[in-house]
Amino acid sequence: MDRAILLLSVMCLGVSSQPNADNQRLFSIAVSRVQHLHLLSQRIFSEFESSLQMEEQRQLNKIFLQDFCNSDYIISPIDKHETQRSSVLNLLSISYRLVESWESASHSLSGGSAPRNQLLPRLSELKTGILLLIRANQDPSEIITDNSNFQFVPYENNYHNLDDDESLRKTYELLACFKKDMHKVETYLTVAKCRLSPEANCTL
């Protein structure tokens, strides 16, 4: 009898731990994908910067520091301490909105370099993965769909019919914002994943 009870307990433990294992696996995939996107964004931005004259780089960097990215309207943690205090679901929701805001804008990054053509499918895959994580970490009565609760202002398609200087500035800002947002998503997903491991140190 004791042996049967022990066997049943082990089986129940295995069943109860399966959802958490699946959650960890999904998080690992999502983190891996956003890390790749972040590296890709850094590469594309570096390639663009290397094509500029030193004075152009200086002026564009100065202008960008005074501007905001379109995604800045999305309320997100202002520093690492607030990030660490945010719930897993909040970090996932912010990440979802950031990725979604770039799906249309990625078309403006799709020309001229082979890696840029990889952005849209990779963004779509990442968005789908984050949505699965939201559903897995959310109360069933509050499960969202792709189109509900996530209203966002997409990046304007205003990169055509501009003079050379204006087009250069817009391209610089777009690439810099994309790099900045992918870094945010990588940070949020990494912290959220770490939360599922109580023994882990999630300090940024």
Coordinates of C-alpha atoms in Angstrom, one line a residue, residues 27-141:
F27 CA 10.1 31.3 -22.2
S28 CA 13.5 29.9 -23.3
I29 CA 12.4 29.9 -27.0
A30 CA 11.0 33.5 -26.7
V31 CA 14.2 34.8 -25.0
S32 CA 16.4 33.1 -27.6
R33 CA 14.3 34.7 -30.4
V34 CA 14.4 38.2 -29.0
Q35 CA 18.1 37.9 -28.3
H36 CA 18.6 37.1 -32.0
L37 CA 16.4 40.0 -33.0
H38 CA 18.3 42.4 -30.7
L39 CA 21.7 41.3 -32.2
L40 CA 20.2 41.7 -35.6
S41 CA 19.0 45.2 -34.8
Q42 CA 22.5 46.1 -33.5
R43 CA 24.1 44.8 -36.6
I44 CA 21.7 46.7 -39.0
F45 CA 22.2 49.9 -36.9
S46 CA 26.0 49.5 -36.9
E47 CA 26.0 48.9 -40.7
F48 CA 24.0 52.1 -41.2
E49 CA 26.2 54.1 -38.9
S50 CA 29.4 52.9 -40.6
S51 CA 28.0 54.3 -43.9
L52 CA 27.8 57.8 -42.4
Q53 CA 30.4 60.6 -42.1
M54 CA 31.6 61.3 -38.6
E55 CA 29.8 64.7 -38.5
E56 CA 26.6 63.1 -39.7
Q57 CA 26.8 60.6 -36.9
R58 CA 27.3 63.3 -34.3
Q59 CA 24.4 65.4 -35.6
L60 CA 22.0 62.5 -35.9
N61 CA 22.9 61.2 -32.4
K62 CA 22.3 64.7 -31.0
I63 CA 18.9 64.9 -32.7
F64 CA 17.8 61.4 -31.6
L65 CA 18.6 62.1 -28.0
Q66 CA 16.1 64.9 -28.1
D67 CA 13.4 62.9 -29.8
F68 CA 11.1 60.1 -28.7
C69 CA 10.4 56.7 -30.3
N70 CA 6.7 56.1 -31.3
S71 CA 6.7 53.2 -28.9
D72 CA 7.5 55.4 -25.9
Y73 CA 3.7 56.0 -25.5
I74 CA 3.5 52.4 -24.2
I75 CA 3.7 52.6 -20.5
S76 CA 6.6 50.6 -19.3
P77 CA 9.0 50.4 -16.3
I78 CA 11.2 53.5 -16.1
D79 CA 14.2 51.7 -14.7
K80 CA 15.6 48.4 -13.6
H81 CA 14.1 48.6 -10.1
E82 CA 10.6 49.1 -11.5
T83 CA 11.2 46.3 -14.0
Q84 CA 12.1 43.9 -11.2
R85 CA 8.9 44.9 -9.3
S86 CA 6.6 44.4 -12.3
S87 CA 4.5 41.2 -12.6
V88 CA 5.3 38.5 -15.1
L89 CA 2.0 39.2 -16.9
N90 CA 2.8 43.0 -17.1
L91 CA 6.2 42.4 -18.5
L92 CA 4.7 40.0 -21.1
S93 CA 2.0 42.4 -22.0
I94 CA 4.4 45.3 -22.6
S95 CA 6.7 43.0 -24.6
Y96 CA 3.8 42.0 -26.8
R97 CA 2.8 45.6 -27.5
L98 CA 6.4 46.6 -28.3
V99 CA 6.8 43.7 -30.8
E100 CA 3.4 44.3 -32.3
S101 CA 4.2 48.0 -32.9
W102 CA 7.1 46.9 -35.1
E103 CA 5.4 44.5 -37.4
S104 CA 4.3 47.2 -39.9
A105 CA 7.3 49.3 -39.4
S106 CA 9.6 46.4 -40.2
H107 CA 8.7 46.9 -43.9
S108 CA 10.6 50.2 -43.7
L109 CA 13.7 48.3 -42.6
S110 CA 13.4 45.5 -45.2
G111 CA 15.4 46.9 -48.1
G112 CA 19.1 46.9 -48.8
S113 CA 20.4 44.3 -46.5
A114 CA 19.7 40.5 -46.3
P115 CA 19.3 40.4 -42.5
R116 CA 16.6 43.0 -42.7
N117 CA 14.4 40.7 -44.7
Q118 CA 14.4 38.3 -41.7
L119 CA 12.7 40.9 -39.4
L120 CA 9.0 40.5 -40.2
P121 CA 8.8 36.7 -39.9
R122 CA 11.0 36.7 -36.7
L123 CA 8.8 39.4 -35.2
S124 CA 5.6 37.5 -36.0
E125 CA 7.1 34.3 -34.5
L126 CA 8.1 36.2 -31.3
K127 CA 4.7 37.8 -31.0
T128 CA 3.0 34.4 -31.3
G129 CA 5.3 33.0 -28.6
I130 CA 4.6 35.9 -26.2
L131 CA 0.9 35.5 -26.8
L132 CA 1.1 31.8 -25.8
L133 CA 3.1 32.9 -22.7
I134 CA 0.4 35.5 -21.8
R135 CA -2.3 32.8 -22.1
A136 CA -0.3 30.4 -20.0
N137 CA 0.3 33.0 -17.2
Q138 CA -3.1 34.6 -17.2
D139 CA -6.4 33.8 -15.5
P140 CA -8.6 31.9 -18.0
S141 CA -11.4 34.4 -17.7

